Coordinates of N, CA, C and O in Angstrom, one line a residue:
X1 N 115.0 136.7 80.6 CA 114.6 136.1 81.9 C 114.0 134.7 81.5 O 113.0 134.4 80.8
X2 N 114.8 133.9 82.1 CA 114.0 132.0 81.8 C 112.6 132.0 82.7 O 112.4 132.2 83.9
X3 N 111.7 131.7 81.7 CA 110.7 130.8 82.3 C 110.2 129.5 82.6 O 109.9 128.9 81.6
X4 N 110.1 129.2 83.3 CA 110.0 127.2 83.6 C 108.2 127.3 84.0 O 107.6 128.2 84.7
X5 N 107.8 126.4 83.5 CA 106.4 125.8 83.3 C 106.3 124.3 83.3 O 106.7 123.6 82.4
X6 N 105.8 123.9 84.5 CA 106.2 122.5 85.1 C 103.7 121.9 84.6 O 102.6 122.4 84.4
X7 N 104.2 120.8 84.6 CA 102.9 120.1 84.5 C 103.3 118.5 84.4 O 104.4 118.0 84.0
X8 N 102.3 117.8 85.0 CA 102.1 116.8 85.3 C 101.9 115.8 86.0 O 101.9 114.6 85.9
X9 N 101.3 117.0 87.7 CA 100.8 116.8 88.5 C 99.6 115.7 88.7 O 99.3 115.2 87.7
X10 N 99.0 115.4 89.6 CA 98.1 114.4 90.0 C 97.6 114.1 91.1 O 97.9 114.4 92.3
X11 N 96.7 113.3 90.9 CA 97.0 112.6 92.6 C 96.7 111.1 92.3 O 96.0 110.7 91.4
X12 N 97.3 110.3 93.3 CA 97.5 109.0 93.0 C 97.8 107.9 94.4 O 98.0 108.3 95.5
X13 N 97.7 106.7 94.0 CA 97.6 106.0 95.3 C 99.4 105.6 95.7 O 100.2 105.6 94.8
X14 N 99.7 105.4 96.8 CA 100.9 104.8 97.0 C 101.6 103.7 96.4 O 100.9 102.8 96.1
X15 N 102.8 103.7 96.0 CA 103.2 103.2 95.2 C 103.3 103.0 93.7 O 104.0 102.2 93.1
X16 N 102.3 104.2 93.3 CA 102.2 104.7 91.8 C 103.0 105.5 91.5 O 103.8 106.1 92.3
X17 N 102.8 105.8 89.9 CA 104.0 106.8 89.9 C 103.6 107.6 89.5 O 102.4 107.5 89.6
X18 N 104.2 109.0 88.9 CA 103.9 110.1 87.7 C 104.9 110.2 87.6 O 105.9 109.9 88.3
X19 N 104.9 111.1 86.1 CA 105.9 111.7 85.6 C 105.5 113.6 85.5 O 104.4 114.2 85.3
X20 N 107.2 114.0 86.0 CA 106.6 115.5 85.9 C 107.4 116.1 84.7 O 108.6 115.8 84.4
X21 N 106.5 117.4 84.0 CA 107.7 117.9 82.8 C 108.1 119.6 83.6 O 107.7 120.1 84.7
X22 N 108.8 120.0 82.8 CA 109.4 121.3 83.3 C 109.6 121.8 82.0 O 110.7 121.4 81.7
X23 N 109.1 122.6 81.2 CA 109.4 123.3 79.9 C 109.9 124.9 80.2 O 109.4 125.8 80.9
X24 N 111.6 124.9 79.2 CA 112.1 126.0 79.8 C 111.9 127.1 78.7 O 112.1 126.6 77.6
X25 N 111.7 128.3 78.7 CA 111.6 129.0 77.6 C 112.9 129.2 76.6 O 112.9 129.3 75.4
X26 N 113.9 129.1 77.5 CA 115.5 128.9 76.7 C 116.3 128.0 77.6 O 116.2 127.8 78.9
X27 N 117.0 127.5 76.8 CA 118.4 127.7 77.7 C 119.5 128.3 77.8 O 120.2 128.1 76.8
X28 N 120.1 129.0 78.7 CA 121.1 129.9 78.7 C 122.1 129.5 79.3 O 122.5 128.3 79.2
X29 N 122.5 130.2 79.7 CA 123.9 130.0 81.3 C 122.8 130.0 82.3 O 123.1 129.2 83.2
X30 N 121.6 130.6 82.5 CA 120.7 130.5 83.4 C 120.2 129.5 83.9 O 119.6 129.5 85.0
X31 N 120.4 128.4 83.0 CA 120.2 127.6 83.6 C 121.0 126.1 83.4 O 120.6 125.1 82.9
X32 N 122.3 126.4 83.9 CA 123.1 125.7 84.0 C 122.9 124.2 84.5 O 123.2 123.1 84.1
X33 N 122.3 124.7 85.7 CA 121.7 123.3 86.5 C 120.4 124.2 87.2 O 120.2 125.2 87.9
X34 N 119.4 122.7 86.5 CA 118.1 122.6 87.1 C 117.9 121.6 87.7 O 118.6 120.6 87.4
X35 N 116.4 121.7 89.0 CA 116.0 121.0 89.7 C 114.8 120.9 89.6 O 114.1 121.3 88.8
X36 N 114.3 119.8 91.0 CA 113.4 120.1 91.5 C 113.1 120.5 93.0 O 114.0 120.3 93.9
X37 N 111.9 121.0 93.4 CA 112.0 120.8 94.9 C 110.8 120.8 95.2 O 110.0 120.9 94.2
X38 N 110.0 120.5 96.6 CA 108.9 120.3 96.4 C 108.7 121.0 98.2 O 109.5 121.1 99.1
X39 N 106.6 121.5 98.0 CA 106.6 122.4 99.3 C 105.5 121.6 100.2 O 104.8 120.7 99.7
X40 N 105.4 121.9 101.5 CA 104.1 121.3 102.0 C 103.8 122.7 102.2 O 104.6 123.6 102.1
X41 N 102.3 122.9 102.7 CA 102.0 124.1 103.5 C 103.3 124.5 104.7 O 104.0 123.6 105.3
X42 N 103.4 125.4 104.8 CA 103.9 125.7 106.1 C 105.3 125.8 105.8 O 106.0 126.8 106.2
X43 N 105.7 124.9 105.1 CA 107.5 124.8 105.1 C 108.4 125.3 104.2 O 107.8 125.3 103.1
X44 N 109.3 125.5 104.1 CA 110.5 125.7 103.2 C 110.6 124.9 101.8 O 110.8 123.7 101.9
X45 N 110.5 125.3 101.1 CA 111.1 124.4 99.5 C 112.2 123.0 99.5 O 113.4 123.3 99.4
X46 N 111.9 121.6 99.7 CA 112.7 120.8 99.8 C 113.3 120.7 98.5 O 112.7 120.9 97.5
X47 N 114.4 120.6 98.6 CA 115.3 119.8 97.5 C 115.4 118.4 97.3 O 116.0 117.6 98.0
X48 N 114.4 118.3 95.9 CA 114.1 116.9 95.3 C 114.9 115.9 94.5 O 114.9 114.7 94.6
X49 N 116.1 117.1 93.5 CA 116.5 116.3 92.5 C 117.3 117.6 91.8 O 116.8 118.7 92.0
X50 N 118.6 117.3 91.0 CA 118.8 118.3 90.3 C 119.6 117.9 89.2 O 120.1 116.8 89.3
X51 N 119.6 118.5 88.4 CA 120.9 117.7 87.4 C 122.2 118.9 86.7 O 122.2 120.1 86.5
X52 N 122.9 118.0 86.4 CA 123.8 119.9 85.5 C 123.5 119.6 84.1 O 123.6 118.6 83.4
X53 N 123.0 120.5 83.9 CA 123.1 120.2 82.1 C 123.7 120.2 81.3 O 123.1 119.7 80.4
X54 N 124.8 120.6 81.0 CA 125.7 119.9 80.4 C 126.6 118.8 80.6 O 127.2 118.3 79.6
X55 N 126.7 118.3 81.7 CA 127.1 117.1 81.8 C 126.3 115.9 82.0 O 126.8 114.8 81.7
X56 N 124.7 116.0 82.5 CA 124.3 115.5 83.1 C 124.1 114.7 84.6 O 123.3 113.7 84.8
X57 N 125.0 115.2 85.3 CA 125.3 115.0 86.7 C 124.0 115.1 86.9 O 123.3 115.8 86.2
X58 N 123.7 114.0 88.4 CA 122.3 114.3 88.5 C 122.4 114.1 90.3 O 123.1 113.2 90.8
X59 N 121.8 114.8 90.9 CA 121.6 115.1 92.4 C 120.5 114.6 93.0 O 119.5 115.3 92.7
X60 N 120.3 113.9 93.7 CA 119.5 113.1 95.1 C 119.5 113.2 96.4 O 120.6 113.3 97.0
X61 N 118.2 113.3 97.4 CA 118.7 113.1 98.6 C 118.2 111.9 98.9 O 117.6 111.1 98.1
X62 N 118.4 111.5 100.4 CA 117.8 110.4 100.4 C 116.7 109.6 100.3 O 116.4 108.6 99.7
X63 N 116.2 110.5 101.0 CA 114.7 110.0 101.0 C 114.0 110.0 99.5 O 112.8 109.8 99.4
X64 N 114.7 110.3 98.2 CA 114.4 110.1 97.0 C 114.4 109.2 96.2 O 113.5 108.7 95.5
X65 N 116.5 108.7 96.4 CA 117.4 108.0 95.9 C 116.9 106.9 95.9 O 116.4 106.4 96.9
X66 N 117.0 106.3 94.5 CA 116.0 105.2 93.8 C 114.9 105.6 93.4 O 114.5 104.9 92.5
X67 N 114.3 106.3 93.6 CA 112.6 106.0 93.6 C 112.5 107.2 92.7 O 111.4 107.4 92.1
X68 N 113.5 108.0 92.6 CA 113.2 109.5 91.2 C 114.4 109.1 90.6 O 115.4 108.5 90.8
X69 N 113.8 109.9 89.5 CA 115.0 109.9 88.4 C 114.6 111.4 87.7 O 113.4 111.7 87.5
X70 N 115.7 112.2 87.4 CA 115.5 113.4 87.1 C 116.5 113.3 85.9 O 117.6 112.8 85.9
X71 N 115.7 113.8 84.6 CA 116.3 113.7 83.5 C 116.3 114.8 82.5 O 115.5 115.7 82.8
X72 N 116.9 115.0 81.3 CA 116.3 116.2 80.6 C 116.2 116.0 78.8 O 116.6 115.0 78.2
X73 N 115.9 116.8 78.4 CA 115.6 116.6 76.7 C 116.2 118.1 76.2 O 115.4 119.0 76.1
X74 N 117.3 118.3 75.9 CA 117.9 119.0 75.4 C 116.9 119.9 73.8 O 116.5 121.1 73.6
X75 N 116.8 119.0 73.3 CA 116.2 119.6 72.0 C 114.6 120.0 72.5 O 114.2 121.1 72.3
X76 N 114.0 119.3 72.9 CA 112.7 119.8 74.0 C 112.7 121.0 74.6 O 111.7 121.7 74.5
X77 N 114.0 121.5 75.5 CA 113.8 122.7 76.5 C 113.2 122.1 77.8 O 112.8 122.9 78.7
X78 N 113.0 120.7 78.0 CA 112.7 119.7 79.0 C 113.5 119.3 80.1 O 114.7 119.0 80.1
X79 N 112.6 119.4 81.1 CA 113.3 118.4 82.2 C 112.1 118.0 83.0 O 111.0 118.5 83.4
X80 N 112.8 116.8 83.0 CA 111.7 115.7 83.8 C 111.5 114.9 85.3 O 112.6 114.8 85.7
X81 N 110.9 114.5 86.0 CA 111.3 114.0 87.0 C 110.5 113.0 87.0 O 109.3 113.3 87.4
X82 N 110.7 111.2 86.7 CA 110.1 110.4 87.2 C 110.1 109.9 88.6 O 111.1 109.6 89.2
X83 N 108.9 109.9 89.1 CA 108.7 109.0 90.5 C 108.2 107.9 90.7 O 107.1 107.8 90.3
X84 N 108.7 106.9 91.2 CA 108.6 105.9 90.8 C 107.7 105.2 92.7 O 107.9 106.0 93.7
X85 N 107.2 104.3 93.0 CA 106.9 104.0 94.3 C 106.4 105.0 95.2 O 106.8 104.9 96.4
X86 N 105.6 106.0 94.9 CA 105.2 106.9 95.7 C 104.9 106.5 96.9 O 104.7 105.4 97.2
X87 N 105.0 107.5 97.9 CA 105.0 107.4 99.5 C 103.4 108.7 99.5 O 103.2 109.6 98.8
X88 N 102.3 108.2 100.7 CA 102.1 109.6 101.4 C 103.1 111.2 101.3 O 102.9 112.3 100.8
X89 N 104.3 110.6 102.0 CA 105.1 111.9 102.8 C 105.8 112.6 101.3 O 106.5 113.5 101.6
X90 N 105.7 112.4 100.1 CA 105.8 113.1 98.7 C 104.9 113.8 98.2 O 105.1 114.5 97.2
X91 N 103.7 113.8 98.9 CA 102.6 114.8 98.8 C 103.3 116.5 98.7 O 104.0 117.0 99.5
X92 N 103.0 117.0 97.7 CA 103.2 118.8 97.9 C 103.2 119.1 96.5 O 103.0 118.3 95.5
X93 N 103.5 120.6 96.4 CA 103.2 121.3 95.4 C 104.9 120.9 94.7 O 105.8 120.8 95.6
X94 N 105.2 120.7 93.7 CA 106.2 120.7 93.0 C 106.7 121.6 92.1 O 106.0 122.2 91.3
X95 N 108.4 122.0 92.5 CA 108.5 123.5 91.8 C 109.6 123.3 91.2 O 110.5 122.9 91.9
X96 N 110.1 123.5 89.4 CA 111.0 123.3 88.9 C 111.8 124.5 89.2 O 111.2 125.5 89.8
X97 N 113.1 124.5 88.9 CA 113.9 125.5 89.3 C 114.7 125.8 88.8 O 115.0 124.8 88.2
X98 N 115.8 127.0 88.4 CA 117.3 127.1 87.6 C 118.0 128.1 88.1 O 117.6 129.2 88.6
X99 N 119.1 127.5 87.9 CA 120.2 128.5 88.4 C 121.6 128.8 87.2 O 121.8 128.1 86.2
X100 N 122.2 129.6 87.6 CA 123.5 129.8 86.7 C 124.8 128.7 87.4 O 125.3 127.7 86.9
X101 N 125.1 129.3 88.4 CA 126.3 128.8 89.1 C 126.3 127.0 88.9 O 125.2 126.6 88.7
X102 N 127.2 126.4 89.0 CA 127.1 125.2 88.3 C 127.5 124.4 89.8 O 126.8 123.3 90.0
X103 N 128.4 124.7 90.8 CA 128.3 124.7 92.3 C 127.7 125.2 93.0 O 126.8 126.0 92.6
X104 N 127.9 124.9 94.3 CA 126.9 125.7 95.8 C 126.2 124.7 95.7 O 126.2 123.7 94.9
X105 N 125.0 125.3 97.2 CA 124.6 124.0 98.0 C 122.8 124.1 97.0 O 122.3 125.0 96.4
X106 N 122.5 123.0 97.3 CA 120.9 122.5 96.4 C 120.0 123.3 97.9 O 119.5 122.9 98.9
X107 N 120.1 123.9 97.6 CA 118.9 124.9 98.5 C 118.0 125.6 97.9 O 118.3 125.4 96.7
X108 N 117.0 126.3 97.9 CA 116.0 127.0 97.6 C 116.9 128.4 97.2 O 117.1 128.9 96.0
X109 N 117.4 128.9 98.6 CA 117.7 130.1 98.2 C 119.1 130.3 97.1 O 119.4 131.3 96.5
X110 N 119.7 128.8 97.0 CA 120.9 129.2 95.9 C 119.8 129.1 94.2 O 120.6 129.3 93.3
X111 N 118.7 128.9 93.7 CA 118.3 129.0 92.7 C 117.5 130.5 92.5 O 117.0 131.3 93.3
X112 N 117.7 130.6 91.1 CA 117.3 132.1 90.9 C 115.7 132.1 89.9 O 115.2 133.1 89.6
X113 N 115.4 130.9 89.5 CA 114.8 131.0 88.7 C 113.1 129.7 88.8 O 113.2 128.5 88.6
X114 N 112.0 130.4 89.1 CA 111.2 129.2 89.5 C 110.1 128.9 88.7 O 109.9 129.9 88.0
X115 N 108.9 127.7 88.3 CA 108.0 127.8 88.3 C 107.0 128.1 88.9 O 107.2 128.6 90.0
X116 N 105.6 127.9 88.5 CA 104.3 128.3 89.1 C 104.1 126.9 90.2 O 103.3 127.0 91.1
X117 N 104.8 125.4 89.8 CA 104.5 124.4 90.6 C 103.2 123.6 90.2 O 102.0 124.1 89.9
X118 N 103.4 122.7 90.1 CA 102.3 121.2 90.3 C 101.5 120.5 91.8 O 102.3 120.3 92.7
X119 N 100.6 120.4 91.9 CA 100.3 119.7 92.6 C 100.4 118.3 92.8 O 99.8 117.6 91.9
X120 N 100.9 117.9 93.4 CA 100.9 116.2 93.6 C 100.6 115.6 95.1 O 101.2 116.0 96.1
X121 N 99.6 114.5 95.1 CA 99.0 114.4 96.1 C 99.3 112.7 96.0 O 99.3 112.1 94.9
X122 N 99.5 111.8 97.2 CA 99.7 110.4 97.1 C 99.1 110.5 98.3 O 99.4 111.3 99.2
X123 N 98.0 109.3 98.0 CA 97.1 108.9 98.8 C 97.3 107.4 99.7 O 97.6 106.5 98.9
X124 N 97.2 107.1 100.9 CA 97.2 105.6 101.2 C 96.2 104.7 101.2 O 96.5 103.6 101.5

């Protein structure tokens, strides 16, 4: 069973950045492609970013595109997510994620595998 342990959380003013890590206990087929996604109270797990790891294809939505970059460290057991230009509305708890299937849609419920999550707070 993969474990992911995310840190790097903060809080910070708009327009600043952080960097987040994601340490995986292996890598397997389990985790074929990893993400991120991020929660507010109340809502569903957004999808932040994801990448395949072996190819390194890497996944965006819009409201991200440009401003993250989701990357990984093979020899590490790493994946990372820089943010670059923080917004308010990026505020939430951040949760690394893994899956096997290397297709299907970037949803919550297609990943099988989560962290405990980061807090990240951007202030105006």
């Amino acid at each position: 069973q993969v474990q992911l342990a995310e840190s790097g959380g903060g809080s910070v003013q708009a327009g600043e950045f952080l960097r987040l890590s994601c340490v995986a206990s292996e890598l397997t087929s389990d985790t074929n492609v990893m993400g991120w996604f991020r929660q507010t109270s109340g809502t569903e797990r957004e999808f932040v970013s994801a990448i395949t790891w072996s190819t390194g294809a890497t996944y965006y939505p819009p409201s991200v595109q440009g401003r993250f970059t989701i990357s990984r460290d093979t020899a590490k057991n790493t994946l990372y997510l820089q943010m670059n230009s923080l917004r308010p509305d990026d505020t939430g708890v951040y949760y690394c994620a893994a899956r096997r299937r290397v297709s299907g849609r970037l949803t919550q419920g297609e990943f099988d595998y989560w962290g405990q999550g980061t807090q990240v707070t951007v202030s105006s």
